Amino acid sequence: MSKRGDQKRQQLLAAAANRFWRHGYGSTSLADIAKDAGVPLGNVYYYFRTKQDIATGVADIFVAETQDMLEEVAEAEADPRRRVLGLLRRLSQSSRSRVDHGCPIALAVRDFRSEAPKASARAAESFELLTGFIGRELQRTGSRPSVALAKAREIVVEWQGGISLAHALGDATVLAESFRRAEQRLIQI
């Protein structure tokens, strides 16, 4: 695909990701995505055969962005606890949009499940990456693998639960409290 073609493909994926997040997968049409991307509807089929293919492309973006973020966090700090704290701080930078719209990855996992199950599973890999990273870092602090994994899941659940409740209530304080609890758990490990 040409450079321009790749740019159009990325525009379509960005528009789709935003639409899916704000309006839901089921409520988003290919025409909506094309309009938001500034691409004629007929051209969408040049880049994607189906809406499910677009969902998979969006899920691929989530995984790639998660991988990139984890690599940046790992490069920025050698201490395992500081790495996890750094990750929590990175995640907290998007708090306002999460309060307003929920977690785009969690929503994609849910919304894609019935019509695009492969895309749903692919989006869920972002959570596996986060949990795995935190678990490995906690093992480096001396925690047994099973304990580290349980603590890693606890941290991700705290974050995701905070997003859900903050979104439901429209209250950013709820999410800020979740991040503080997650940081406190790290100190106790």
CSV table of C-alpha atoms in Angstrom, one decimal:
chain,number,residue,atom,x,y,z
A,1,MET,CA,0.0,0.0,0.0
A,2,SER,CA,1.3,3.5,-0.8
A,3,LYS,CA,2.2,6.0,1.8
A,4,ARG,CA,-1.0,7.9,1.0
A,5,GLY,CA,-3.0,4.7,1.2
A,6,ASP,CA,-1.5,3.9,4.5
A,7,GLN,CA,-2.4,7.4,5.8
A,8,LYS,CA,-6.1,6.9,4.6
A,9,ARG,CA,-6.2,3.5,6.3
A,10,GLN,CA,-4.9,5.1,9.6
A,11,GLN,CA,-7.5,7.9,9.3
A,12,LEU,CA,-10.2,5.3,9.0
A,13,LEU,CA,-9.0,3.4,12.0
A,14,ALA,CA,-8.7,6.5,14.1
A,15,ALA,CA,-12.2,7.6,13.1
A,16,ALA,CA,-13.5,4.1,13.8
A,17,ALA,CA,-11.8,3.9,17.2
A,18,ASN,CA,-13.3,7.3,18.2
A,19,ARG,CA,-16.8,6.4,17.0
A,20,PHE,CA,-16.7,3.0,18.6
A,21,TRP,CA,-15.6,4.5,21.9
A,22,ARG,CA,-18.1,7.4,21.9
A,23,HIS,CA,-21.1,5.7,20.2
A,24,GLY,CA,-20.5,2.0,20.4
A,25,TYR,CA,-19.7,-0.6,17.8
A,26,GLY,CA,-23.3,-1.5,17.0
A,27,SER,CA,-24.4,2.2,16.6
A,28,THR,CA,-21.5,3.0,14.2
A,29,SER,CA,-21.9,2.5,10.5
A,30,LEU,CA,-19.3,2.4,7.8
A,31,ALA,CA,-20.8,5.6,6.5
A,32,ASP,CA,-20.1,7.3,9.9
A,33,ILE,CA,-16.5,6.1,9.9
A,34,ALA,CA,-16.0,7.3,6.3
A,35,LYS,CA,-17.5,10.7,7.0
A,36,ASP,CA,-15.4,11.2,10.2
A,37,ALA,CA,-12.3,10.1,8.4
A,38,GLY,CA,-13.0,12.4,5.4
A,39,VAL,CA,-12.9,9.4,3.0
A,40,PRO,CA,-15.6,8.6,0.4
A,41,LEU,CA,-17.7,5.6,1.6
A,42,GLY,CA,-16.9,3.6,-1.5
A,43,ASN,CA,-13.1,4.0,-0.7
A,44,VAL,CA,-13.6,2.3,2.7
A,45,TYR,CA,-13.8,-1.1,0.9
A,46,TYR,CA,-10.4,-0.5,-0.7
A,47,TYR,CA,-8.9,-0.6,2.8
A,48,PHE,CA,-11.3,-2.9,4.7
A,49,ARG,CA,-13.7,-5.5,3.5
A,50,THR,CA,-16.0,-5.5,6.5
A,51,LYS,CA,-16.7,-3.6,9.7
A,52,GLN,CA,-15.2,-6.5,11.6
A,53,ASP,CA,-11.9,-6.0,9.7
A,54,ILE,CA,-12.0,-2.4,11.0
A,55,ALA,CA,-12.7,-3.6,14.5
A,56,THR,CA,-9.6,-5.9,14.3
A,57,GLY,CA,-7.6,-2.9,13.0
A,58,VAL,CA,-8.7,-0.8,16.0
A,59,ALA,CA,-7.9,-3.7,18.4
A,60,ASP,CA,-4.4,-3.9,16.8
A,61,ILE,CA,-3.9,-0.2,17.6
A,62,PHE,CA,-4.8,-0.8,21.2
A,63,VAL,CA,-2.3,-3.6,21.5
A,64,ALA,CA,0.4,-1.7,19.7
A,65,GLU,CA,-0.1,1.4,21.9
A,66,THR,CA,-0.1,-0.7,25.1
A,67,GLN,CA,3.2,-2.4,24.0
A,68,ASP,CA,4.7,1.0,23.2
A,69,MET,CA,3.7,2.4,26.6
A,70,LEU,CA,5.0,-0.6,28.5
A,71,GLU,CA,8.4,-0.3,26.6
A,72,GLU,CA,8.6,3.4,27.4
A,73,VAL,CA,7.8,2.8,31.1
A,74,ALA,CA,10.4,0.0,31.3
A,75,GLU,CA,13.1,2.1,29.7
A,76,ALA,CA,12.4,5.1,32.0
A,77,GLU,CA,13.0,3.2,35.2
A,78,ALA,CA,15.0,0.2,36.4
A,79,ASP,CA,13.3,-0.3,39.8
A,80,PRO,CA,10.3,-2.6,39.5
A,81,ARG,CA,8.0,-0.7,41.9
A,82,ARG,CA,8.9,2.5,40.2
A,83,ARG,CA,8.1,1.0,36.9
A,84,VAL,CA,4.6,0.0,38.1
A,85,LEU,CA,4.1,3.4,39.6
A,86,GLY,CA,5.2,5.0,36.3
A,87,LEU,CA,2.7,2.9,34.5
A,88,LEU,CA,-0.1,4.0,36.9
A,89,ARG,CA,0.9,7.6,36.3
A,90,ARG,CA,0.8,7.1,32.6
A,91,LEU,CA,-2.6,5.5,32.8
A,92,SER,CA,-3.9,8.4,35.0
A,93,GLN,CA,-3.0,10.9,32.3
A,94,SER,CA,-6.1,9.9,30.3
A,95,SER,CA,-8.4,10.1,33.4
A,96,ARG,CA,-10.6,12.9,32.1
A,97,SER,CA,-11.5,11.1,28.8
A,98,ARG,CA,-12.1,7.9,30.7
A,99,VAL,CA,-14.5,9.6,33.1
A,100,ASP,CA,-16.3,11.1,30.1
A,101,HIS,CA,-16.5,8.0,27.9
A,102,GLY,CA,-15.3,4.9,29.8
A,103,CYS,CA,-12.3,2.8,28.8
A,104,PRO,CA,-12.1,2.4,25.0
A,105,ILE,CA,-10.4,-1.0,25.3
A,106,ALA,CA,-12.9,-2.4,27.8
A,107,LEU,CA,-15.8,-1.1,25.6
A,108,ALA,CA,-14.2,-2.6,22.5
A,109,VAL,CA,-13.8,-6.0,24.2
A,110,ARG,CA,-17.5,-5.9,25.2
A,111,ASP,CA,-18.9,-4.4,22.0
A,112,PHE,CA,-16.9,-6.5,19.5
A,113,ARG,CA,-17.6,-9.8,21.3
A,114,SER,CA,-20.8,-10.8,19.4
A,115,GLU,CA,-20.1,-9.5,15.9
A,116,ALA,CA,-16.3,-9.5,15.8
A,117,PRO,CA,-15.1,-12.0,18.4
A,118,LYS,CA,-11.5,-12.1,17.0
A,119,ALA,CA,-11.3,-8.3,17.4
A,120,SER,CA,-12.6,-8.7,20.9
A,121,ALA,CA,-10.0,-11.2,21.8
A,122,ARG,CA,-7.3,-9.1,20.2
A,123,ALA,CA,-8.4,-6.0,22.2
A,124,ALA,CA,-8.4,-8.0,25.4
A,125,GLU,CA,-4.7,-8.7,24.8
A,126,SER,CA,-4.0,-5.2,26.0
A,127,PHE,CA,-5.2,-6.2,29.4
A,128,GLU,CA,-3.1,-9.3,29.3
A,129,LEU,CA,-0.1,-7.2,28.4
A,130,LEU,CA,-0.7,-4.8,31.3
A,131,THR,CA,-1.3,-7.6,33.8
A,132,GLY,CA,1.7,-9.5,32.6
A,133,PHE,CA,4.0,-6.5,32.9
A,134,ILE,CA,2.8,-5.6,36.4
A,135,GLY,CA,3.1,-9.3,37.4
A,136,ARG,CA,6.6,-9.6,36.1
A,137,GLU,CA,7.7,-6.4,37.9
A,138,LEU,CA,6.2,-7.5,41.1
A,139,GLN,CA,8.0,-10.9,40.8
A,140,ARG,CA,11.2,-8.8,40.6
A,141,THR,CA,10.4,-7.4,44.0
A,142,GLY,CA,10.5,-10.9,45.4
A,143,SER,CA,6.8,-11.9,45.2
A,144,ARG,CA,6.0,-15.5,44.3
A,145,PRO,CA,4.6,-15.7,40.7
A,146,SER,CA,1.1,-16.6,41.8
A,147,VAL,CA,1.1,-13.7,44.3
A,148,ALA,CA,2.5,-11.3,41.8
A,149,LEU,CA,-0.1,-12.3,39.2
A,150,ALA,CA,-2.9,-11.9,41.8
A,151,LYS,CA,-1.6,-8.5,42.8
A,152,ALA,CA,-1.3,-7.4,39.2
A,153,ARG,CA,-4.9,-8.4,38.5
A,154,GLU,CA,-5.9,-6.5,41.6
A,155,ILE,CA,-4.3,-3.4,40.3
A,156,VAL,CA,-5.8,-3.7,36.9
A,157,VAL,CA,-9.2,-4.4,38.4
A,158,GLU,CA,-8.9,-1.3,40.7
A,159,TRP,CA,-8.1,0.9,37.7
A,160,GLN,CA,-10.9,-0.5,35.5
A,161,GLY,CA,-13.4,-0.5,38.3
A,162,GLY,CA,-12.4,3.1,39.0
A,163,ILE,CA,-13.0,4.0,35.4
A,164,SER,CA,-16.4,2.3,35.3
A,165,LEU,CA,-17.7,4.0,38.5
A,166,ALA,CA,-16.2,7.4,37.7
A,167,HIS,CA,-17.8,7.2,34.2
A,168,ALA,CA,-21.2,6.1,35.7
A,169,LEU,CA,-21.2,8.9,38.3
A,170,GLY,CA,-19.4,11.5,36.1
A,171,ASP,CA,-17.0,12.0,39.0
A,172,ALA,CA,-13.2,12.2,38.3
A,173,THR,CA,-12.6,11.9,42.1
A,174,VAL,CA,-13.6,8.3,42.0
A,175,LEU,CA,-10.9,7.4,39.5
A,176,ALA,CA,-8.3,9.5,41.3
A,177,GLU,CA,-9.1,7.5,44.5
A,178,SER,CA,-8.6,4.2,42.6
A,179,PHE,CA,-5.2,5.3,41.5
A,180,ARG,CA,-4.3,6.2,45.0
A,181,ARG,CA,-5.4,2.8,46.3
A,182,ALA,CA,-3.5,1.0,43.6
A,183,GLU,CA,-0.3,3.0,44.5
A,184,GLN,CA,-0.9,2.2,48.2
A,185,ARG,CA,-1.1,-1.5,47.3
A,186,LEU,CA,2.3,-1.2,45.6
A,187,ILE,CA,3.8,0.3,48.7
A,188,GLN,CA,2.5,-2.7,50.8
A,189,ILE,CA,4.1,-5.3,48.5
